[in-house]
PDB file of C-alpha atoms in Angstrom:
ATOM      1  CA  MET A 422      -0.178   0.408   0.339  1.00  0.00           C
ATOM      2  CA  SER A 423       1.317   3.002  -1.208  1.00  0.00           C
ATOM      3  CA  GLY A 424       1.561   6.271   0.499  1.00  0.00           C
ATOM      4  CA  ASN A 425       0.426   6.818   4.239  1.00  0.00           C
ATOM      5  CA  ALA A 426      -2.975   4.628   3.799  1.00  0.00           C
ATOM      6  CA  PHE A 427      -4.069   2.068   5.636  1.00  0.00           C
ATOM      7  CA  GLN A 428      -6.252  -0.441   6.446  1.00  0.00           C
ATOM      8  CA  ALA A 429      -8.732  -0.152   8.881  1.00  0.00           C
ATOM      9  CA  LEU A 430     -12.233  -2.438  10.128  1.00  0.00           C
ATOM     10  CA  VAL A 431     -14.932   0.999  10.072  1.00  0.00           C
ATOM     11  CA  LEU A 432     -17.967   1.680  12.106  1.00  0.00           C
ATOM     12  CA  ARG A 433     -20.488   3.769  10.550  1.00  0.00           C
ATOM     13  CA  GLN A 434     -23.821   3.567  11.620  1.00  0.00           C
ATOM     14  CA  ALA A 435     -27.405   4.917   9.608  1.00  0.00           C
ATOM     15  CA  ASP A 436     -30.425   4.804  10.634  1.00  0.00           C
ATOM     16  CA  GLY A 437     -30.002   3.264  13.910  1.00  0.00           C
ATOM     17  CA  ALA A 438     -27.798  -0.315  12.600  1.00  0.00           C
ATOM     18  CA  THR A 439     -24.840  -0.519  12.907  1.00  0.00           C
ATOM     19  CA  THR A 440     -22.177  -2.327   9.314  1.00  0.00           C
ATOM     20  CA  ALA A 441     -18.649  -2.668   9.995  1.00  0.00           C
ATOM     21  CA  SER A 442     -16.347  -2.334   7.252  1.00  0.00           C
ATOM     22  CA  VAL A 443     -12.718  -2.721   6.046  1.00  0.00           C
ATOM     23  CA  GLU A 444     -11.757   0.772   4.754  1.00  0.00           C
ATOM     24  CA  THR A 445      -8.563   2.458   3.284  1.00  0.00           C
ATOM     25  CA  MET A 446      -8.356   5.208   6.098  1.00  0.00           C
ATOM     26  CA  ARG A 447      -4.693   8.224   6.055  1.00  0.00           C
ATOM     27  CA  ASP A 448      -1.914   9.508   8.835  1.00  0.00           C
ATOM     28  CA  ASP A 449      -4.657  12.266   8.805  1.00  0.00           C
ATOM     29  CA  ASP A 450      -7.887  10.862   9.760  1.00  0.00           C
ATOM     30  CA  LEU A 451      -5.919   9.409  13.114  1.00  0.00           C
ATOM     31  CA  PRO A 452      -7.036  10.544  16.566  1.00  0.00           C
ATOM     32  CA  ALA A 453      -4.355  13.101  17.981  1.00  0.00           C
ATOM     33  CA  GLY A 454      -2.382  11.874  20.001  1.00  0.00           C
ATOM     34  CA  GLU A 455       1.145  11.599  21.131  1.00  0.00           C
ATOM     35  CA  VAL A 456       2.721   8.295  19.972  1.00  0.00           C
ATOM     36  CA  THR A 457       1.642   6.646  16.044  1.00  0.00           C
ATOM     37  CA  ILE A 458       1.861   3.265  16.131  1.00  0.00           C
ATOM     38  CA  ALA A 459       1.527   0.783  13.325  1.00  0.00           C
ATOM     39  CA  VAL A 460      -0.358  -2.216  14.490  1.00  0.00           C
ATOM     40  CA  ARG A 461       0.868  -6.096  14.153  1.00  0.00           C
ATOM     41  CA  TYR A 462      -1.798  -7.869  16.652  1.00  0.00           C
ATOM     42  CA  SER A 463      -5.216  -6.702  18.329  1.00  0.00           C
ATOM     43  CA  SER A 464      -7.942  -8.878  19.782  1.00  0.00           C
ATOM     44  CA  LEU A 465     -11.396  -9.516  19.634  1.00  0.00           C
ATOM     45  CA  ASN A 466     -12.806  -8.896  23.301  1.00  0.00           C
ATOM     46  CA  TYR A 467     -16.813 -10.296  24.142  1.00  0.00           C
ATOM     47  CA  LYS A 468     -16.657  -5.984  23.877  1.00  0.00           C
ATOM     48  CA  ASP A 469     -14.968  -5.698  20.857  1.00  0.00           C
ATOM     49  CA  GLY A 470     -18.544  -8.645  19.399  1.00  0.00           C
ATOM     50  CA  LEU A 471     -20.841  -6.576  21.116  1.00  0.00           C
ATOM     51  CA  ALA A 472     -20.076  -2.668  19.565  1.00  0.00           C
ATOM     52  CA  ILE A 473     -19.308  -4.160  16.110  1.00  0.00           C
ATOM     53  CA  THR A 474     -22.815  -6.608  15.984  1.00  0.00           C
ATOM     54  CA  GLY A 475     -24.444  -2.682  17.811  1.00  0.00           C
ATOM     55  CA  LYS A 476     -25.737  -5.417  20.616  1.00  0.00           C
ATOM     56  CA  GLY A 477     -23.992  -3.200  22.903  1.00  0.00           C
ATOM     57  CA  ARG A 478     -24.097   0.418  23.554  1.00  0.00           C
ATOM     58  CA  ILE A 479     -20.729   0.032  22.919  1.00  0.00           C
ATOM     59  CA  VAL A 480     -19.354   2.756  20.732  1.00  0.00           C
ATOM     60  CA  ARG A 481     -20.480   6.488  21.499  1.00  0.00           C
ATOM     61  CA  ASN A 482     -19.485   7.940  18.054  1.00  0.00           C
ATOM     62  CA  PHE A 483     -19.155   6.670  14.517  1.00  0.00           C
ATOM     63  CA  PRO A 484     -16.895   6.649  12.669  1.00  0.00           C
ATOM     64  CA  MET A 485     -15.596   4.142  14.716  1.00  0.00           C
ATOM     65  CA  VAL A 486     -12.712   1.327  14.747  1.00  0.00           C
ATOM     66  CA  PRO A 487     -13.020  -0.593  16.939  1.00  0.00           C
ATOM     67  CA  GLY A 488     -10.253  -3.562  19.226  1.00  0.00           C
ATOM     68  CA  ILE A 489      -9.638  -2.422  22.667  1.00  0.00           C
ATOM     69  CA  ASP A 490      -6.217  -3.902  22.706  1.00  0.00           C
ATOM     70  CA  LEU A 491      -3.272  -3.204  20.498  1.00  0.00           C
ATOM     71  CA  ALA A 492      -0.191  -4.329  20.137  1.00  0.00           C
ATOM     72  CA  GLY A 493       2.534  -2.555  18.092  1.00  0.00           C
ATOM     73  CA  VAL A 494       5.727  -0.735  16.644  1.00  0.00           C
ATOM     74  CA  VAL A 495       5.943   2.821  17.293  1.00  0.00           C
ATOM     75  CA  GLU A 496       6.796   5.202  14.033  1.00  0.00           C
ATOM     76  CA  GLU A 497       6.591   8.590  15.144  1.00  0.00           C
ATOM     77  CA  SER A 498       5.795   9.997  18.874  1.00  0.00           C
ATOM     78  CA  ARG A 499       5.615  13.340  20.745  1.00  0.00           C
ATOM     79  CA  ASP A 500       6.669  11.412  23.980  1.00  0.00           C
ATOM     80  CA  ALA A 501      11.033  10.496  24.881  1.00  0.00           C
ATOM     81  CA  ARG A 502       9.280   7.365  27.007  1.00  0.00           C
ATOM     82  CA  PHE A 503       8.180   5.775  23.453  1.00  0.00           C
ATOM     83  CA  PRO A 504      10.379   6.644  20.493  1.00  0.00           C
ATOM     84  CA  ALA A 505      10.699   5.417  17.664  1.00  0.00           C
ATOM     85  CA  GLY A 506      10.816   1.938  16.704  1.00  0.00           C
ATOM     86  CA  ALA A 507       9.945   1.410  20.250  1.00  0.00           C
ATOM     87  CA  GLU A 508       8.144  -1.785  20.938  1.00  0.00           C
ATOM     88  CA  VAL A 509       3.883  -0.955  22.781  1.00  0.00           C
ATOM     89  CA  VAL A 510       0.956  -2.603  24.557  1.00  0.00           C
ATOM     90  CA  LEU A 511      -2.393  -0.726  24.581  1.00  0.00           C
ATOM     91  CA  THR A 512      -5.272  -1.932  26.357  1.00  0.00           C
ATOM     92  CA  GLY A 513      -8.824  -0.212  27.868  1.00  0.00           C
ATOM     93  CA  TRP A 514      -9.108   4.068  28.197  1.00  0.00           C
ATOM     94  CA  GLY A 515     -11.925   3.813  25.536  1.00  0.00           C
ATOM     95  CA  VAL A 516      -9.786   2.822  22.251  1.00  0.00           C
ATOM     96  CA  GLY A 517     -12.666   0.713  20.410  1.00  0.00           C
ATOM     97  CA  GLU A 518     -14.750   3.413  22.773  1.00  0.00           C
ATOM     98  CA  THR A 519     -14.718   6.518  22.550  1.00  0.00           C
ATOM     99  CA  ASN A 520     -11.038   6.934  20.378  1.00  0.00           C
ATOM    100  CA  TRP A 521     -10.199   4.451  17.417  1.00  0.00           C
ATOM    101  CA  GLY A 522      -8.760   1.143  18.569  1.00  0.00           C
ATOM    102  CA  GLY A 523      -6.246  -1.680  17.476  1.00  0.00           C
ATOM    103  CA  MET A 524      -8.143  -3.478  14.734  1.00  0.00           C
ATOM    104  CA  ALA A 525      -6.990  -0.845  11.630  1.00  0.00           C
ATOM    105  CA  GLN A 526      -3.189  -0.830  10.725  1.00  0.00           C
ATOM    106  CA  LYS A 527      -2.829   2.095  13.085  1.00  0.00           C
ATOM    107  CA  ALA A 528      -3.622   4.003  16.017  1.00  0.00           C
ATOM    108  CA  ARG A 529      -2.748   6.848  17.125  1.00  0.00           C
ATOM    109  CA  ALA A 530      -2.202   7.507  20.821  1.00  0.00           C
ATOM    110  CA  LYS A 531      -2.117   9.617  24.331  1.00  0.00           C
ATOM    111  CA  ALA A 532       1.908   8.211  25.806  1.00  0.00           C
ATOM    112  CA  ASP A 533       0.203   8.029  29.346  1.00  0.00           C
ATOM    113  CA  TRP A 534      -2.258   5.324  27.990  1.00  0.00           C
ATOM    114  CA  LEU A 535       0.845   2.465  27.067  1.00  0.00           C
ATOM    115  CA  VAL A 536       3.414   0.217  28.392  1.00  0.00           C
ATOM    116  CA  ALA A 537       6.113  -1.251  26.586  1.00  0.00           C
ATOM    117  CA  ARG A 538       5.937  -4.716  26.056  1.00  0.00           C
ATOM    118  CA  PRO A 539       6.870  -7.213  28.721  1.00  0.00           C
ATOM    119  CA  GLN A 540      10.443  -8.337  27.461  1.00  0.00           C
ATOM    120  CA  ALA A 541       9.760 -12.256  27.491  1.00  0.00           C
ATOM    121  CA  MET A 542       6.763 -11.471  25.412  1.00  0.00           C
ATOM    122  CA  SER A 543       6.523 -11.311  21.588  1.00  0.00           C
ATOM    123  CA  LEU A 544       3.568  -9.022  20.160  1.00  0.00           C
ATOM    124  CA  GLU A 545       1.776 -12.006  19.402  1.00  0.00           C
ATOM    125  CA  GLN A 546       1.479 -13.464  22.520  1.00  0.00           C
ATOM    126  CA  THR A 547       0.672  -9.843  24.127  1.00  0.00           C
ATOM    127  CA  MET A 548      -2.364 -10.114  22.310  1.00  0.00           C
ATOM    128  CA  SER A 549      -2.650 -13.727  23.438  1.00  0.00           C
ATOM    129  CA  PHE A 550      -3.767 -12.208  26.743  1.00  0.00           C
ATOM    130  CA  GLY A 551      -4.991  -8.871  25.531  1.00  0.00           C
ATOM    131  CA  THR A 552      -7.950  -7.307  27.555  1.00  0.00           C
ATOM    132  CA  ALA A 553      -8.321 -10.565  29.310  1.00  0.00           C
ATOM    133  CA  GLY A 554      -5.677 -11.074  30.245  1.00  0.00           C
ATOM    134  CA  LEU A 555      -5.039  -8.296  32.220  1.00  0.00           C
ATOM    135  CA  THR A 556      -7.718  -8.718  33.524  1.00  0.00           C
ATOM    136  CA  ALA A 557      -7.124 -11.549  34.277  1.00  0.00           C
ATOM    137  CA  MET A 558      -4.140 -11.029  36.239  1.00  0.00           C
ATOM    138  CA  LEU A 559      -6.022  -8.356  38.152  1.00  0.00           C
ATOM    139  CA  CYS A 560      -8.641 -10.468  39.418  1.00  0.00           C
ATOM    140  CA  VAL A 561      -5.943 -13.691  41.479  1.00  0.00           C
ATOM    141  CA  ASP A 562      -3.737 -10.414  42.233  1.00  0.00           C
ATOM    142  CA  ALA A 563      -6.342  -9.274  44.454  1.00  0.00           C
ATOM    143  CA  LEU A 564      -7.724 -12.681  45.624  1.00  0.00           C
ATOM    144  CA  GLU A 565      -3.726 -13.773  46.736  1.00  0.00           C
ATOM    145  CA  ARG A 566      -4.030  -9.573  48.455  1.00  0.00           C
ATOM    146  CA  HIS A 567      -6.821 -10.510  50.547  1.00  0.00           C
ATOM    147  CA  GLY A 568      -5.532 -13.782  51.412  1.00  0.00           C
ATOM    148  CA  ILE A 569      -8.263 -16.627  50.469  1.00  0.00           C
ATOM    149  CA  ASP A 570      -8.377 -19.913  51.698  1.00  0.00           C
ATOM    150  CA  ARG A 571      -6.064 -22.932  49.584  1.00  0.00           C
ATOM    151  CA  ALA A 572      -7.249 -25.531  51.238  1.00  0.00           C
ATOM    152  CA  ARG A 573     -10.296 -24.241  49.867  1.00  0.00           C
ATOM    153  CA  GLU A 574     -10.926 -24.141  45.986  1.00  0.00           C
ATOM    154  CA  VAL A 575     -12.033 -20.995  44.005  1.00  0.00           C
ATOM    155  CA  LEU A 576     -14.553 -20.290  41.357  1.00  0.00           C
ATOM    156  CA  VAL A 577     -14.133 -19.600  37.399  1.00  0.00           C
ATOM    157  CA  THR A 578     -17.053 -18.623  36.448  1.00  0.00           C
ATOM    158  CA  GLY A 579     -17.266 -17.943  32.866  1.00  0.00           C
ATOM    159  CA  ALA A 580     -13.816 -20.518  32.870  1.00  0.00           C
ATOM    160  CA  SER A 581     -14.155 -21.445  28.389  1.00  0.00           C
ATOM    161  CA  GLY A 582     -13.913 -17.619  27.566  1.00  0.00           C
ATOM    162  CA  GLY A 583     -11.412 -14.964  27.664  1.00  0.00           C
ATOM    163  CA  VAL A 584     -10.717 -13.888  31.360  1.00  0.00           C
ATOM    164  CA  GLY A 585     -11.904 -17.506  32.324  1.00  0.00           C
ATOM    165  CA  SER A 586      -9.552 -19.407  30.508  1.00  0.00           C
ATOM    166  CA  VAL A 587      -6.670 -16.993  31.375  1.00  0.00           C
ATOM    167  CA  ALA A 588      -7.468 -16.852  35.057  1.00  0.00           C
ATOM    168  CA  VAL A 589      -7.897 -21.108  35.213  1.00  0.00           C
ATOM    169  CA  ALA A 590      -4.701 -20.898  33.618  1.00  0.00           C
ATOM    170  CA  LEU A 591      -3.253 -18.340  37.062  1.00  0.00           C
ATOM    171  CA  LEU A 592      -5.043 -19.891  39.779  1.00  0.00           C
ATOM    172  CA  ALA A 593      -3.280 -23.216  38.803  1.00  0.00           C
ATOM    173  CA  LYS A 594      -0.348 -22.549  38.363  1.00  0.00           C
ATOM    174  CA  LEU A 595      -0.026 -20.900  41.572  1.00  0.00           C
ATOM    175  CA  GLY A 596      -1.078 -23.517  43.319  1.00  0.00           C
ATOM    176  CA  TYR A 597      -5.112 -23.256  44.143  1.00  0.00           C
ATOM    177  CA  ARG A 598      -7.467 -25.300  43.142  1.00  0.00           C
ATOM    178  CA  VAL A 599      -9.807 -24.527  40.632  1.00  0.00           C
ATOM    179  CA  ALA A 600     -12.739 -24.767  40.301  1.00  0.00           C
ATOM    180  CA  ALA A 601     -13.726 -24.525  36.209  1.00  0.00           C
ATOM    181  CA  ALA A 602     -17.873 -23.106  36.000  1.00  0.00           C
ATOM    182  CA  THR A 603     -19.046 -23.791  32.475  1.00  0.00           C
ATOM    183  CA  GLY A 604     -22.276 -23.916  30.045  1.00  0.00           C
ATOM    184  CA  ARG A 605     -20.208 -25.622  27.931  1.00  0.00           C
ATOM    185  CA  PRO A 606     -19.442 -29.217  28.403  1.00  0.00           C
ATOM    186  CA  GLU A 607     -17.794 -30.475  25.337  1.00  0.00           C
ATOM    187  CA  HIS A 608     -14.967 -28.129  26.968  1.00  0.00           C
ATOM    188  CA  GLU A 609     -14.341 -29.860  30.183  1.00  0.00           C
ATOM    189  CA  ALA A 610     -11.359 -31.443  28.550  1.00  0.00           C
ATOM    190  CA  TYR A 611     -10.357 -28.203  26.934  1.00  0.00           C
ATOM    191  CA  LEU A 612     -10.420 -26.851  31.050  1.00  0.00           C
ATOM    192  CA  ARG A 613      -8.634 -29.521  32.683  1.00  0.00           C
ATOM    193  CA  GLU A 614      -5.823 -28.586  30.325  1.00  0.00           C
ATOM    194  CA  LEU A 615      -5.614 -25.657  31.675  1.00  0.00           C
ATOM    195  CA  GLY A 616      -5.369 -26.686  34.964  1.00  0.00           C
ATOM    196  CA  ALA A 617      -9.117 -26.721  36.233  1.00  0.00           C
ATOM    197  CA  GLU A 618      -9.800 -30.006  38.584  1.00  0.00           C
ATOM    198  CA  THR A 619     -13.129 -29.478  38.852  1.00  0.00           C
ATOM    199  CA  ILE A 620     -16.055 -28.413  35.884  1.00  0.00           C
ATOM    200  CA  VAL A 621     -19.138 -27.037  37.275  1.00  0.00           C
ATOM    201  CA  PRO A 622     -22.393 -26.579  35.149  1.00  0.00           C
ATOM    202  CA  ARG A 623     -23.240 -22.946  34.903  1.00  0.00           C
ATOM    203  CA  VAL A 624     -27.181 -24.169  35.266  1.00  0.00           C
ATOM    204  CA  GLU A 625     -25.966 -24.716  39.433  1.00  0.00           C
ATOM    205  CA  LEU A 626     -25.130 -21.206  39.379  1.00  0.00           C
ATOM    206  CA  ALA A 627     -27.554 -19.244  37.614  1.00  0.00           C
ATOM    207  CA  GLN A 628     -30.400 -20.656  39.616  1.00  0.00           C
ATOM    208  CA  PRO A 629     -31.810 -18.173  42.121  1.00  0.00           C
ATOM    209  CA  SER A 630     -29.998 -19.307  45.541  1.00  0.00           C
ATOM    210  CA  ARG A 631     -30.495 -19.593  49.053  1.00  0.00           C
ATOM    211  CA  PRO A 632     -28.564 -16.019  50.772  1.00  0.00           C
ATOM    212  CA  LEU A 633     -26.473 -18.579  51.724  1.00  0.00           C
ATOM    213  CA  ALA A 634     -25.165 -22.084  51.120  1.00  0.00           C
ATOM    214  CA  SER A 635     -22.839 -24.663  52.409  1.00  0.00           C
ATOM    215  CA  GLU A 636     -19.421 -23.219  52.139  1.00  0.00           C
ATOM    216  CA  ARG A 637     -17.595 -24.368  49.442  1.00  0.00           C
ATOM    217  CA  TRP A 638     -15.201 -21.601  47.650  1.00  0.00           C
ATOM    218  CA  GLY A 639     -12.463 -20.148  49.595  1.00  0.00           C
ATOM    219  CA  GLY A 640     -13.363 -17.478  46.498  1.00  0.00           C
ATOM    220  CA  ALA A 641     -13.364 -16.943  42.997  1.00  0.00           C
ATOM    221  CA  VAL A 642     -13.327 -14.563  39.511  1.00  0.00           C
ATOM    222  CA  ASP A 643     -16.478 -14.297  38.868  1.00  0.00           C
ATOM    223  CA  THR A 644     -16.849 -13.736  35.004  1.00  0.00           C
ATOM    224  CA  VAL A 645     -20.922 -13.445  34.262  1.00  0.00           C
ATOM    225  CA  GLY A 646     -22.121 -11.101  37.147  1.00  0.00           C
ATOM    226  CA  GLY A 647     -26.055 -11.432  38.153  1.00  0.00           C
ATOM    227  CA  GLN A 648     -27.277 -14.484  39.259  1.00  0.00           C
ATOM    228  CA  THR A 649     -24.300 -15.945  39.148  1.00  0.00           C
ATOM    229  CA  LEU A 650     -22.793 -13.553  40.712  1.00  0.00           C
ATOM    230  CA  VAL A 651     -25.048 -13.982  43.221  1.00  0.00           C
ATOM    231  CA  SER A 652     -24.609 -17.488  43.727  1.00  0.00           C
ATOM    232  CA  ALA A 653     -20.560 -17.539  44.397  1.00  0.00           C
ATOM    233  CA  LEU A 654     -21.198 -15.474  47.188  1.00  0.00           C
ATOM    234  CA  ALA A 655     -23.546 -17.181  48.942  1.00  0.00           C
ATOM    235  CA  ALA A 656     -21.116 -20.195  48.444  1.00  0.00           C
ATOM    236  CA  THR A 657     -17.979 -18.769  49.445  1.00  0.00           C
ATOM    237  CA  ALA A 658     -16.663 -19.567  53.020  1.00  0.00           C
ATOM    238  CA  TYR A 659     -16.066 -17.537  55.840  1.00  0.00           C
ATOM    239  CA  GLY A 660     -13.834 -14.682  55.057  1.00  0.00           C
ATOM    240  CA  GLY A 661     -13.540 -14.979  51.289  1.00  0.00           C
ATOM    241  CA  ALA A 662     -13.312 -12.791  48.278  1.00  0.00           C
ATOM    242  CA  VAL A 663     -14.890 -12.771  44.847  1.00  0.00           C
ATOM    243  CA  THR A 664     -13.741 -10.277  42.296  1.00  0.00           C
ATOM    244  CA  ALA A 665     -16.463  -8.938  39.690  1.00  0.00           C
ATOM    245  CA  CYS A 666     -15.219  -8.172  36.772  1.00  0.00           C
ATOM    246  CA  GLY A 667     -18.438  -9.057  33.737  1.00  0.00           C
ATOM    247  CA  LEU A 668     -22.601  -8.575  33.547  1.00  0.00           C
ATOM    248  CA  VAL A 669     -22.894 -10.470  31.038  1.00  0.00           C
ATOM    249  CA  GLY A 670     -25.746 -12.393  32.965  1.00  0.00           C
ATOM    250  CA  GLY A 671     -26.970  -8.959  34.123  1.00  0.00           C
ATOM    251  CA  ALA A 672     -25.220  -5.925  36.421  1.00  0.00           C
ATOM    252  CA  ASP A 673     -28.141  -6.358  38.639  1.00  0.00           C
ATOM    253  CA  LEU A 674     -27.222  -8.064  41.838  1.00  0.00           C
ATOM    254  CA  PRO A 675     -30.182  -9.619  42.981  1.00  0.00           C
ATOM    255  CA  GLY A 676     -29.416 -11.267  46.701  1.00  0.00           C
ATOM    256  CA  THR A 677     -28.564  -9.867  50.393  1.00  0.00           C
ATOM    257  CA  VAL A 678     -26.341  -8.508  52.562  1.00  0.00           C
ATOM    258  CA  MET A 679     -26.122 -11.448  54.205  1.00  0.00           C
ATOM    259  CA  PRO A 680     -22.902 -13.888  53.244  1.00  0.00           C
ATOM    260  CA  PHE A 681     -21.527  -9.712  53.361  1.00  0.00           C
ATOM    261  CA  ILE A 682     -22.717  -9.327  57.038  1.00  0.00           C
ATOM    262  CA  ILE A 683     -22.723 -13.168  57.990  1.00  0.00           C
ATOM    263  CA  ARG A 684     -19.484 -14.180  57.124  1.00  0.00           C
ATOM    264  CA  GLY A 685     -17.717 -12.229  56.031  1.00  0.00           C
ATOM    265  CA  VAL A 686     -17.459 -12.737  52.441  1.00  0.00           C
ATOM    266  CA  SER A 687     -15.900  -9.296  49.813  1.00  0.00           C
ATOM    267  CA  LEU A 688     -16.458  -8.246  46.625  1.00  0.00           C
ATOM    268  CA  LEU A 689     -13.881  -6.594  44.849  1.00  0.00           C
ATOM    269  CA  GLY A 690     -14.514  -4.733  41.385  1.00  0.00           C
ATOM    270  CA  ILE A 691     -11.958  -5.162  38.951  1.00  0.00           C
ATOM    271  CA  ASP A 692     -11.642  -2.397  36.533  1.00  0.00           C
ATOM    272  CA  SER A 693      -8.914  -2.607  33.715  1.00  0.00           C
ATOM    273  CA  VAL A 694      -9.840   0.043  31.238  1.00  0.00           C
ATOM    274  CA  ARG A 695      -8.724   2.962  33.857  1.00  0.00           C
ATOM    275  CA  CYS A 696      -6.272   0.478  35.720  1.00  0.00           C
ATOM    276  CA  PRO A 697      -3.602   2.958  36.372  1.00  0.00           C
ATOM    277  CA  ILE A 698       0.393   1.886  34.918  1.00  0.00           C
ATOM    278  CA  ASP A 699       1.903   1.535  37.439  1.00  0.00           C
ATOM    279  CA  ARG A 700      -0.566  -1.975  38.201  1.00  0.00           C
ATOM    280  CA  ARG A 701      -0.786  -2.265  34.466  1.00  0.00           C
ATOM    281  CA  THR A 702       3.131  -3.118  34.276  1.00  0.00           C
ATOM    282  CA  THR A 703       3.381  -5.558  37.037  1.00  0.00           C
ATOM    283  CA  ALA A 704      -0.089  -7.504  36.378  1.00  0.00           C
ATOM    284  CA  TRP A 705       2.333  -7.683  32.640  1.00  0.00           C
ATOM    285  CA  ARG A 706       5.143  -8.690  34.391  1.00  0.00           C
ATOM    286  CA  ARG A 707       3.031 -11.117  36.591  1.00  0.00           C
ATOM    287  CA  LEU A 708       1.570 -12.858  33.625  1.00  0.00           C
ATOM    288  CA  SER A 709       5.401 -13.401  31.822  1.00  0.00           C
ATOM    289  CA  GLU A 710       6.399 -15.264  34.771  1.00  0.00           C
ATOM    290  CA  LEU A 711       3.265 -17.830  34.983  1.00  0.00           C
ATOM    291  CA  LEU A 712       3.052 -18.014  32.565  1.00  0.00           C
ATOM    292  CA  PRO A 713       5.815 -17.784  30.400  1.00  0.00           C
ATOM    293  CA  ASP A 714       5.269 -19.839  27.172  1.00  0.00           C
ATOM    294  CA  GLY A 715       1.503 -17.634  26.888  1.00  0.00           C
ATOM    295  CA  LEU A 716      -1.839 -20.070  26.680  1.00  0.00           C
ATOM    296  CA  PRO A 717      -2.046 -23.618  25.199  1.00  0.00           C
ATOM    297  CA  GLY A 718      -1.669 -23.562  21.537  1.00  0.00           C
ATOM    298  CA  GLU A 719      -5.497 -24.931  20.877  1.00  0.00           C
ATOM    299  CA  VAL A 720      -6.510 -22.011  23.359  1.00  0.00           C
ATOM    300  CA  VAL A 721      -5.412 -18.990  20.753  1.00  0.00           C
ATOM    301  CA  GLU A 722      -6.879 -18.618  17.468  1.00  0.00           C
ATOM    302  CA  GLU A 723      -5.702 -15.883  14.710  1.00  0.00           C
ATOM    303  CA  ILE A 724      -7.379 -14.404  12.600  1.00  0.00           C
ATOM    304  CA  GLY A 725      -7.309 -11.515   9.868  1.00  0.00           C
ATOM    305  CA  LEU A 726      -8.549  -8.371   9.415  1.00  0.00           C
ATOM    306  CA  GLY A 727     -11.367  -9.149   7.071  1.00  0.00           C
ATOM    307  CA  GLU A 728     -12.485 -12.058   9.394  1.00  0.00           C
ATOM    308  CA  VAL A 729     -13.390  -9.956  12.141  1.00  0.00           C
ATOM    309  CA  ALA A 730     -17.103  -9.065  11.670  1.00  0.00           C
ATOM    310  CA  ASP A 731     -18.010 -12.759  10.840  1.00  0.00           C
ATOM    311  CA  LYS A 732     -16.070 -14.115  14.167  1.00  0.00           C
ATOM    312  CA  ALA A 733     -17.250 -11.137  16.780  1.00  0.00           C
ATOM    313  CA  ALA A 734     -20.577 -11.938  15.971  1.00  0.00           C
ATOM    314  CA  ASP A 735     -19.664 -15.521  17.165  1.00  0.00           C
ATOM    315  CA  ILE A 736     -18.245 -14.537  20.681  1.00  0.00           C
ATOM    316  CA  VAL A 737     -21.596 -12.588  21.189  1.00  0.00           C
ATOM    317  CA  ARG A 738     -23.889 -15.415  21.121  1.00  0.00           C
ATOM    318  CA  GLY A 739     -21.030 -17.547  23.487  1.00  0.00           C
ATOM    319  CA  ALA A 740     -19.738 -19.484  20.285  1.00  0.00           C
ATOM    320  CA  VAL A 741     -15.976 -18.546  20.793  1.00  0.00           C
ATOM    321  CA  ARG A 742     -13.435 -20.676  23.481  1.00  0.00           C
ATOM    322  CA  GLY A 743     -10.606 -18.725  24.353  1.00  0.00           C
ATOM    323  CA  ARG A 744      -8.946 -15.587  23.307  1.00  0.00           C
ATOM    324  CA  VAL A 745      -9.059 -13.744  19.454  1.00  0.00           C
ATOM    325  CA  VAL A 746      -6.375 -13.059  17.800  1.00  0.00           C
ATOM    326  CA  VAL A 747      -5.333  -9.978  14.626  1.00  0.00           C
ATOM    327  CA  LYS A 748      -3.396 -10.330  13.128  1.00  0.00           C
ATOM    328  CA  LEU A 749      -2.583  -7.179  10.638  1.00  0.00           C
ATOM    329  CA  PRO A 750      -0.999  -7.189   7.942  1.00  0.00           C
ATOM    330  CA  GLU A 751       2.961  -5.138   7.306  1.00  0.00           C
ATOM    331  CA  HIS A 752       2.021  -1.945   5.955  1.00  0.00           C
TER     332      HIS A 752
END
């Protein structure tokens, strides 16, 4: 491709309908920012799926380049921290929602949003984790800081998804006994390969529960929300903690305060969008240390820019397992 033209997946909206197509853009189209990046990889997250299909109110203005993650090489910079040639990673900060995201051959961003590529990871590996991996690491780190009972199982809900898959692998690596909840029984072998000891049918957690159930979980990573989160809290042992990072099952909390005031259970909210840079850097370092070889190959699927729209529909209907990496061709 000649000149400063590049390819991008562009979302447009007309008459309330969202369309997604690969278009040719130019550098002048890029938003403001101190750093221009040649994007090598992005990834497809559930939030991206909602944005691309128009099924969620994710995108705030159009046209929009989706992609809440990106990894690439700095082309131009007005910030000494990230000179030309530096390899960087960007997750969160509203990219793909209010600011153009990573599903394009070029991106422009504020320097304060960037972190340097972890030394032990390739750019491709960073996107095999992406926001999902960062979120999972933040969840696990919060449980560790809380100090949950290692003699009990740790529950991971939505275990077949991106955040859930990485959380299962991280917890197993750290020596916890992991119970993986999923609505897809065909993924049992996959979850056990990641390190799960027990498989919990999703339906067990999706039904209304008593305010307090038998104490089973030392802690939990909940990626679902709604009744599933309430059920996890109800069965968490005295002094345990549940991290909450998702709401695909609902944004409401249809439960009681009894787990909090009778058992001293803590509900820990996890945000990866505006997470401070120092915490991000620590999380990326720990990911590289705990999972130096990345995720098992069959957990990660690589696609091209032209395949993203179809895959977005799959991820929204729950037909995607693990992580999807989007490879951008060099321009």
